[in-house]
Amino acid sequence: MRYLPITGADRSEMLRAIGAPSVDALFSDVPEDALLAGPVDLPHHAGEFEVEQRLSRLAGRNRAAGAGPFFCGAGSYRHHIPASVDYLIQRGEFLTSYTPYQPEIAQGTLQYLFEFQTQVCLLTGMEVANASMYDGATAAAEAVMMANRVTRRSKAVVSGNLHPHYRDTAATLARFQGFALEAGPPAPAGGEDLASRIDGDTSCVVVQYPDLFGNIRDFSELAEAAHAKGALLVVVVTEIVALGALRPPGGMGADIVAAEGQSLGNAMSFGGPHLGLFAARTRHMRQMPGRLCGETVDADGRRGYVLTLATREQHIRRERATSNICTNSGLCSLAFTIHLTLLGETGLKRLAALNHAGAVSLADRLGDRVVTPHFFNEFTVRLDGDAADAVERLAGGGVLAGVPVSRLHPGAGLDDLLLVAVTETAGADDIDALAEALQ
Amino acid sequence: MTGNSHDTVSGDLGLSIEEPLIFEQDSPGAVGVDWPEAEAGADRLGGLARSGPVGLPSLAEPTVVRHYTRLSQKNYGIDTGLFPLGSCTMKHNPRLNERMARLPGFADIHPLQPESTVQGALALCREVQRWLSVLTGMPGVALTPGAGAHGELCGMMAIRAALDAGGEASADRRRVLVPDSAHGTNPATAAALGFEVVSIPEDERGRVDPGRFEALAGEGGVAAVMLTNPNTCGVFENDIRRIADAVHEAGGYFYCDGANFNAIVGRVRPGDLGVDAMHINLHKTFSTPHGGGGPGSGPVVFSEALAPYAPVPRIVEEDGVLRLEEANGRAFGRMKAFHGQMGMFVRALAYMMSHGADGLRQVSGDAVLNANYLLRRLEDVYSAPFAHSGPAMHEALFDDRALRDTGVSTLDIAKAMIDEGLHPMTVYFPLVVHGAMLVEPTETETRASLDRFIAIMRGLAERAKSGAPLTEAPFHAPRRRLDETQAARKPVLRWQGARE
Ligand SMILES: Cc1ncc(COP(=O)(O)O)c(C=O)c1O
């Protein structure tokens, strides 16, 4: 077996050194009847070519986004990933390293984390960011739990336009932790009144920006209303590229930003792995979940980086930790930070502008069918019939037209609504094709 | 550093090149990705356009590639050498798996595109479930958790859901028994779900004493036990059946932390030992790369009793067509957005197919052989608290008794290993032995690599005893010891110059 270097001769000599008659004898602590006599009932080992061939066949049974016009979004976006991103993240010193517990030989990881945290702060307009969460949905759930800790309250008021997977992820934890999560009904055209739902028991208000249907709005007043009642404002962002074009949530009074960072540097990959971003205010730093990388000096006085404030974390604090998270999304954060470094100020703004311009040009073509008044690169279209049927039909013709709202809000009476995302990967002819198909 | 005739003009030394932050390399006008300017036109941003600069630095592609290449050279990975981080299973990461995960049919598909267009992806998920189910002897497999700790949450929520459904006042059933040797995520998980953590001390064999366990379980109110097996002391809990029976008798469930599954994969099925739920870290046993801290993947296998409570989505087959089931009356809820870490499933399946049933059996055999070899070749110079109690599993645990009176600590040994070109083992974990050194060589090391490790560790023990200045190490790494106290006392968590 090509990955297993111990030879038969090694094995005999090593067993002699150990003083054991056989490898099986090393398992003497296992109850005898639980020891399998031979291999389990699964195929035997296979060579590289064979594995490659069989997996390629499975991959071939999926329709890759690049094969035709593509407009799916709703929390996972298709953006171009520069070639150097994928090369750099596959350098073995990054790919095959562990969490930087030994900082003297992990400065590479630690320095990029420090840069990453800074970039996340800049994008979101927040003061402090952690080293990542599993994905946007778990980041949002952690944000609610953090707000509960900070305010010592236990009721979250949740926008009906929060991605239902995010809502459900938080609701699942709410059920077992015993806090309340009050989610409103979806409002495709926006304009929800959340402020009136905040009371003295509310720990936080959770909104999405842009929201599930693509709406964008200024949350400054909502932030004030929340703060006046002692509650926090949690802003969820599922399309981080939007913050290249839009005012950052930090500037609107957000206390916590929980975001999905997949759009920069990471493939859609059927929804995972993705990249949870988590940013907050310095005054709440010690209530944050997850790892934080900080600057310090070494014994020779040289600048260096370490994981810090670990007394919040499970390996030190155990049952009193702020979160149980350990492994996060390290390599995805590396892809994110490399992509953003390549883009820089100009590249990010141009990328965001191209996304918006593409979306506007499609929306212009669709006219009154567009439900979303203001948007970034994704909006909602009202069709004459069932959107899921239309998507299925168009897929047959090679066009992946978007995500039917019924896929995320089944039975909500929104079956004629379609979410359409236009990124820089959609060309003018793709946009033409979709506009024509949806007329 | 000390001045000598080899000092350089720049301060850089050969391949050790200092690398400034990206923010310190800002070159306005430079760009690393060429996008055209969008055609001018009316925007639909409703007055929410960002006004000022974001504050990102501008660098051209060559600068960026060099930056991250230089950073990578300050890192140690498995590709560099032995990485014996106990409990973390740092084994070789085959590049075939990377290639497979990047096939457009896996990487370039959207989680919500029509199910008819992703039948291959769903089939792959099912295949991963089949392998994990057969290997563990457990019928249910929840794929969505994002890593091991997330899998713990998933398993413990299923247990809560089952207890709630059981009709009895489950509010009176809130005690979760956790050995003191457990990983921090175990008590953190239990506490996060409102359970009361009851600690179980280890006995002198590094195991849970079954009699004491039965007594604790008998005190009532038991929801579950969270047990790692093989445990973090590097030994197999040989009374596991009694423990399983006792928790079941008490009306609770058996959660197994499967972080150490590598020691038994292909030889022992947790389902045969009375386990009700167990997470599997695909980034340990099944070799998906740790990537400097993630992403991971933590599928949970369930017994017949708990499988109905597994979270959504689930993959179901109807008339030969695979579908995602998003709602199910008994499912306890949802773990995260979409359907799990697909990129990790592809890698893990490539790994499992490459090894096959026969190869996986050899994996656990060689992993355990290697750990025992290190244990027996080092136990005369480093004290091994549980070595007398029988064979180790895939880890060798030492404490710092042998270093007593040398002035050298476990940390000093770890830092001295860095100078020797080794990644240190896990230190100060598990908490149940003093100055723990938990060594996990894995099955992908050669005999020569193990012998080199042994020689270095013996040499360091000798140096410690002869008063060598190990307390200053490392000298030859990109950095000397870092001041963690300063980092925590005055936290600097972002580049300061980036502030307005
Ligand atoms: C014994 C044990 N349990 C749980 C975990 C947590 O797993 P993860 O880091 O994948 O969340 C780890 C890994 O660090 C571990 O070693």
PDB file of N, CA and C in Angstrom, chain A residues 34-45, chain B residues 129-138 261 264-272 286 352-353 355-362 364:
ATOM      1  N   ALA A  34     -14.912  -8.566  20.124  1.00  0.00           N
ATOM      2  CA  ALA A  34     -15.093  -7.343  19.343  1.00  0.00           C
ATOM      3  C   ALA A  34     -13.955  -7.161  18.341  1.00  0.00           C
ATOM      4  N   LEU A  35     -12.971  -8.036  18.407  1.00  0.00           N
ATOM      5  CA  LEU A  35     -11.843  -7.937  17.462  1.00  0.00           C
ATOM      6  C   LEU A  35     -12.208  -8.655  16.174  1.00  0.00           C
ATOM      7  N   LEU A  36     -12.209  -7.943  15.086  1.00  0.00           N
ATOM      8  CA  LEU A  36     -12.544  -8.564  13.808  1.00  0.00           C
ATOM      9  C   LEU A  36     -11.394  -9.456  13.364  1.00  0.00           C
ATOM     10  N   ALA A  37     -11.754 -10.605  12.841  1.00  0.00           N
ATOM     11  CA  ALA A  37     -10.711 -11.559  12.435  1.00  0.00           C
ATOM     12  C   ALA A  37     -10.043 -11.138  11.136  1.00  0.00           C
ATOM     13  N   GLY A  38     -10.763 -10.429  10.309  1.00  0.00           N
ATOM     14  CA  GLY A  38     -10.185 -10.016   9.024  1.00  0.00           C
ATOM     15  C   GLY A  38     -10.787  -8.710   8.568  1.00  0.00           C
ATOM     16  N   PRO A  39     -10.461  -8.293   7.346  1.00  0.00           N
ATOM     17  CA  PRO A  39     -10.959  -7.010   6.840  1.00  0.00           C
ATOM     18  C   PRO A  39     -12.487  -6.952   6.817  1.00  0.00           C
ATOM     19  N   VAL A  40     -13.041  -5.776   7.024  1.00  0.00           N
ATOM     20  CA  VAL A  40     -14.495  -5.594   6.950  1.00  0.00           C
ATOM     21  C   VAL A  40     -14.951  -5.766   5.498  1.00  0.00           C
ATOM     22  N   ASP A  41     -16.253  -5.804   5.331  1.00  0.00           N
ATOM     23  CA  ASP A  41     -16.834  -6.076   4.019  1.00  0.00           C
ATOM     24  C   ASP A  41     -16.893  -4.805   3.162  1.00  0.00           C
ATOM     25  N   LEU A  42     -15.725  -4.398   2.695  1.00  0.00           N
ATOM     26  CA  LEU A  42     -15.612  -3.239   1.812  1.00  0.00           C
ATOM     27  C   LEU A  42     -14.539  -3.577   0.779  1.00  0.00           C
ATOM     28  N   PRO A  43     -14.504  -2.868  -0.332  1.00  0.00           N
ATOM     29  CA  PRO A  43     -13.504  -3.186  -1.356  1.00  0.00           C
ATOM     30  C   PRO A  43     -12.079  -3.114  -0.812  1.00  0.00           C
ATOM     31  N   HIS A  44     -11.173  -3.852  -1.459  1.00  0.00           N
ATOM     32  CA  HIS A  44      -9.773  -3.794  -1.054  1.00  0.00           C
ATOM     33  C   HIS A  44      -9.071  -2.605  -1.706  1.00  0.00           C
ATOM     34  N   HIS A  45      -7.813  -2.420  -1.347  1.00  0.00           N
ATOM     35  CA  HIS A  45      -7.120  -1.194  -1.760  1.00  0.00           C
ATOM     36  C   HIS A  45      -7.050  -1.049  -3.285  1.00  0.00           C
TER      37      HIS A  45
ATOM     38  N   GLN B 129     -21.054   7.618   3.555  1.00  0.00           N
ATOM     39  CA  GLN B 129     -21.880   7.096   4.651  1.00  0.00           C
ATOM     40  C   GLN B 129     -21.735   5.581   4.751  1.00  0.00           C
ATOM     41  N   ARG B 130     -21.724   4.918   3.597  1.00  0.00           N
ATOM     42  CA  ARG B 130     -21.630   3.450   3.609  1.00  0.00           C
ATOM     43  C   ARG B 130     -20.305   3.012   4.242  1.00  0.00           C
ATOM     44  N   TRP B 131     -19.211   3.619   3.813  1.00  0.00           N
ATOM     45  CA  TRP B 131     -17.907   3.231   4.365  1.00  0.00           C
ATOM     46  C   TRP B 131     -17.874   3.465   5.875  1.00  0.00           C
ATOM     47  N   LEU B 132     -18.345   4.638   6.298  1.00  0.00           N
ATOM     48  CA  LEU B 132     -18.275   4.949   7.731  1.00  0.00           C
ATOM     49  C   LEU B 132     -19.185   4.021   8.533  1.00  0.00           C
ATOM     50  N   SER B 133     -20.322   3.682   7.961  1.00  0.00           N
ATOM     51  CA  SER B 133     -21.258   2.803   8.644  1.00  0.00           C
ATOM     52  C   SER B 133     -20.674   1.394   8.790  1.00  0.00           C
ATOM     53  N   VAL B 134     -20.096   0.883   7.732  1.00  0.00           N
ATOM     54  CA  VAL B 134     -19.510  -0.465   7.802  1.00  0.00           C
ATOM     55  C   VAL B 134     -18.310  -0.471   8.748  1.00  0.00           C
ATOM     56  N   LEU B 135     -17.489   0.562   8.669  1.00  0.00           N
ATOM     57  CA  LEU B 135     -16.281   0.590   9.502  1.00  0.00           C
ATOM     58  C   LEU B 135     -16.602   0.726  10.995  1.00  0.00           C
ATOM     59  N   THR B 136     -17.732   1.345  11.307  1.00  0.00           N
ATOM     60  CA  THR B 136     -18.052   1.553  12.723  1.00  0.00           C
ATOM     61  C   THR B 136     -19.122   0.591  13.220  1.00  0.00           C
ATOM     62  N   GLY B 137     -19.784  -0.094  12.301  1.00  0.00           N
ATOM     63  CA  GLY B 137     -20.863  -0.981  12.709  1.00  0.00           C
ATOM     64  C   GLY B 137     -22.057  -0.223  13.262  1.00  0.00           C
ATOM     65  N   MET B 138     -22.243   1.003  12.784  1.00  0.00           N
ATOM     66  CA  MET B 138     -23.349   1.835  13.273  1.00  0.00           C
ATOM     67  C   MET B 138     -24.226   2.188  12.073  1.00  0.00           C
ATOM     68  N   PHE B 261     -10.029   7.186  16.561  1.00  0.00           N
ATOM     69  CA  PHE B 261     -10.493   6.033  15.772  1.00  0.00           C
ATOM     70  C   PHE B 261      -9.353   5.416  14.965  1.00  0.00           C
ATOM     71  N   ILE B 264      -8.028   1.965  15.813  1.00  0.00           N
ATOM     72  CA  ILE B 264      -8.812   0.720  15.725  1.00  0.00           C
ATOM     73  C   ILE B 264      -9.518   0.540  14.395  1.00  0.00           C
ATOM     74  N   VAL B 265      -9.377   1.514  13.502  1.00  0.00           N
ATOM     75  CA  VAL B 265     -10.111   1.444  12.244  1.00  0.00           C
ATOM     76  C   VAL B 265      -9.809   0.122  11.510  1.00  0.00           C
ATOM     77  N   GLY B 266     -10.857  -0.486  11.030  1.00  0.00           N
ATOM     78  CA  GLY B 266     -10.692  -1.734  10.285  1.00  0.00           C
ATOM     79  C   GLY B 266     -10.519  -2.973  11.145  1.00  0.00           C
ATOM     80  N   ARG B 267     -10.461  -2.801  12.484  1.00  0.00           N
ATOM     81  CA  ARG B 267     -10.248  -3.935  13.392  1.00  0.00           C
ATOM     82  C   ARG B 267     -11.340  -4.063  14.437  1.00  0.00           C
ATOM     83  N   VAL B 268     -11.850  -2.915  14.887  1.00  0.00           N
ATOM     84  CA  VAL B 268     -12.839  -2.908  15.959  1.00  0.00           C
ATOM     85  C   VAL B 268     -13.949  -1.947  15.540  1.00  0.00           C
ATOM     86  N   ARG B 269     -15.204  -2.397  15.699  1.00  0.00           N
ATOM     87  CA  ARG B 269     -16.328  -1.517  15.361  1.00  0.00           C
ATOM     88  C   ARG B 269     -16.966  -0.998  16.642  1.00  0.00           C
ATOM     89  N   PRO B 270     -16.967   0.312  16.821  1.00  0.00           N
ATOM     90  CA  PRO B 270     -17.554   0.885  18.043  1.00  0.00           C
ATOM     91  C   PRO B 270     -18.980   0.401  18.285  1.00  0.00           C
ATOM     92  N   GLY B 271     -19.702   0.109  17.200  1.00  0.00           N
ATOM     93  CA  GLY B 271     -21.064  -0.386  17.347  1.00  0.00           C
ATOM     94  C   GLY B 271     -21.109  -1.707  18.115  1.00  0.00           C
ATOM     95  N   ASP B 272     -20.025  -2.468  18.083  1.00  0.00           N
ATOM     96  CA  ASP B 272     -19.974  -3.746  18.807  1.00  0.00           C
ATOM     97  C   ASP B 272     -19.651  -3.546  20.287  1.00  0.00           C
ATOM     98  N   PHE B 286      -9.065   9.962   8.521  1.00  0.00           N
ATOM     99  CA  PHE B 286      -9.199   9.803   7.074  1.00  0.00           C
ATOM    100  C   PHE B 286      -8.437  10.852   6.276  1.00  0.00           C
ATOM    101  N   MET B 352     -10.154   6.384   1.611  1.00  0.00           N
ATOM    102  CA  MET B 352     -10.680   5.068   1.983  1.00  0.00           C
ATOM    103  C   MET B 352     -10.596   4.084   0.824  1.00  0.00           C
ATOM    104  N   MET B 353     -10.915   4.552  -0.380  1.00  0.00           N
ATOM    105  CA  MET B 353     -10.833   3.669  -1.537  1.00  0.00           C
ATOM    106  C   MET B 353      -9.385   3.253  -1.791  1.00  0.00           C
ATOM    107  N   HIS B 355      -6.986   2.869   0.382  1.00  0.00           N
ATOM    108  CA  HIS B 355      -6.546   1.884   1.372  1.00  0.00           C
ATOM    109  C   HIS B 355      -7.347   0.599   1.304  1.00  0.00           C
ATOM    110  N   GLY B 356      -8.646   0.742   1.090  1.00  0.00           N
ATOM    111  CA  GLY B 356      -9.503  -0.434   1.105  1.00  0.00           C
ATOM    112  C   GLY B 356      -9.608  -1.030   2.493  1.00  0.00           C
ATOM    113  N   ALA B 357     -10.453  -2.039   2.608  1.00  0.00           N
ATOM    114  CA  ALA B 357     -10.660  -2.699   3.896  1.00  0.00           C
ATOM    115  C   ALA B 357      -9.351  -3.269   4.430  1.00  0.00           C
ATOM    116  N   ASP B 358      -8.535  -3.802   3.526  1.00  0.00           N
ATOM    117  CA  ASP B 358      -7.261  -4.398   3.956  1.00  0.00           C
ATOM    118  C   ASP B 358      -6.273  -3.321   4.399  1.00  0.00           C
ATOM    119  N   GLY B 359      -6.184  -2.249   3.620  1.00  0.00           N
ATOM    120  CA  GLY B 359      -5.238  -1.190   3.949  1.00  0.00           C
ATOM    121  C   GLY B 359      -5.601  -0.468   5.242  1.00  0.00           C
ATOM    122  N   LEU B 360      -6.899  -0.290   5.481  1.00  0.00           N
ATOM    123  CA  LEU B 360      -7.314   0.414   6.703  1.00  0.00           C
ATOM    124  C   LEU B 360      -6.965  -0.424   7.937  1.00  0.00           C
ATOM    125  N   ARG B 361      -7.050  -1.723   7.776  1.00  0.00           N
ATOM    126  CA  ARG B 361      -6.662  -2.610   8.881  1.00  0.00           C
ATOM    127  C   ARG B 361      -5.168  -2.467   9.171  1.00  0.00           C
ATOM    128  N   GLN B 362      -4.432  -2.324   8.095  1.00  0.00           N
ATOM    129  CA  GLN B 362      -2.982  -2.121   8.275  1.00  0.00           C
ATOM    130  C   GLN B 362      -2.697  -0.735   8.880  1.00  0.00           C
ATOM    131  N   SER B 364      -4.401   0.882  11.216  1.00  0.00           N
ATOM    132  CA  SER B 364      -4.479   0.841  12.676  1.00  0.00           C
ATOM    133  C   SER B 364      -3.352  -0.025  13.242  1.00  0.00           C
TER     134      SER B 364
END
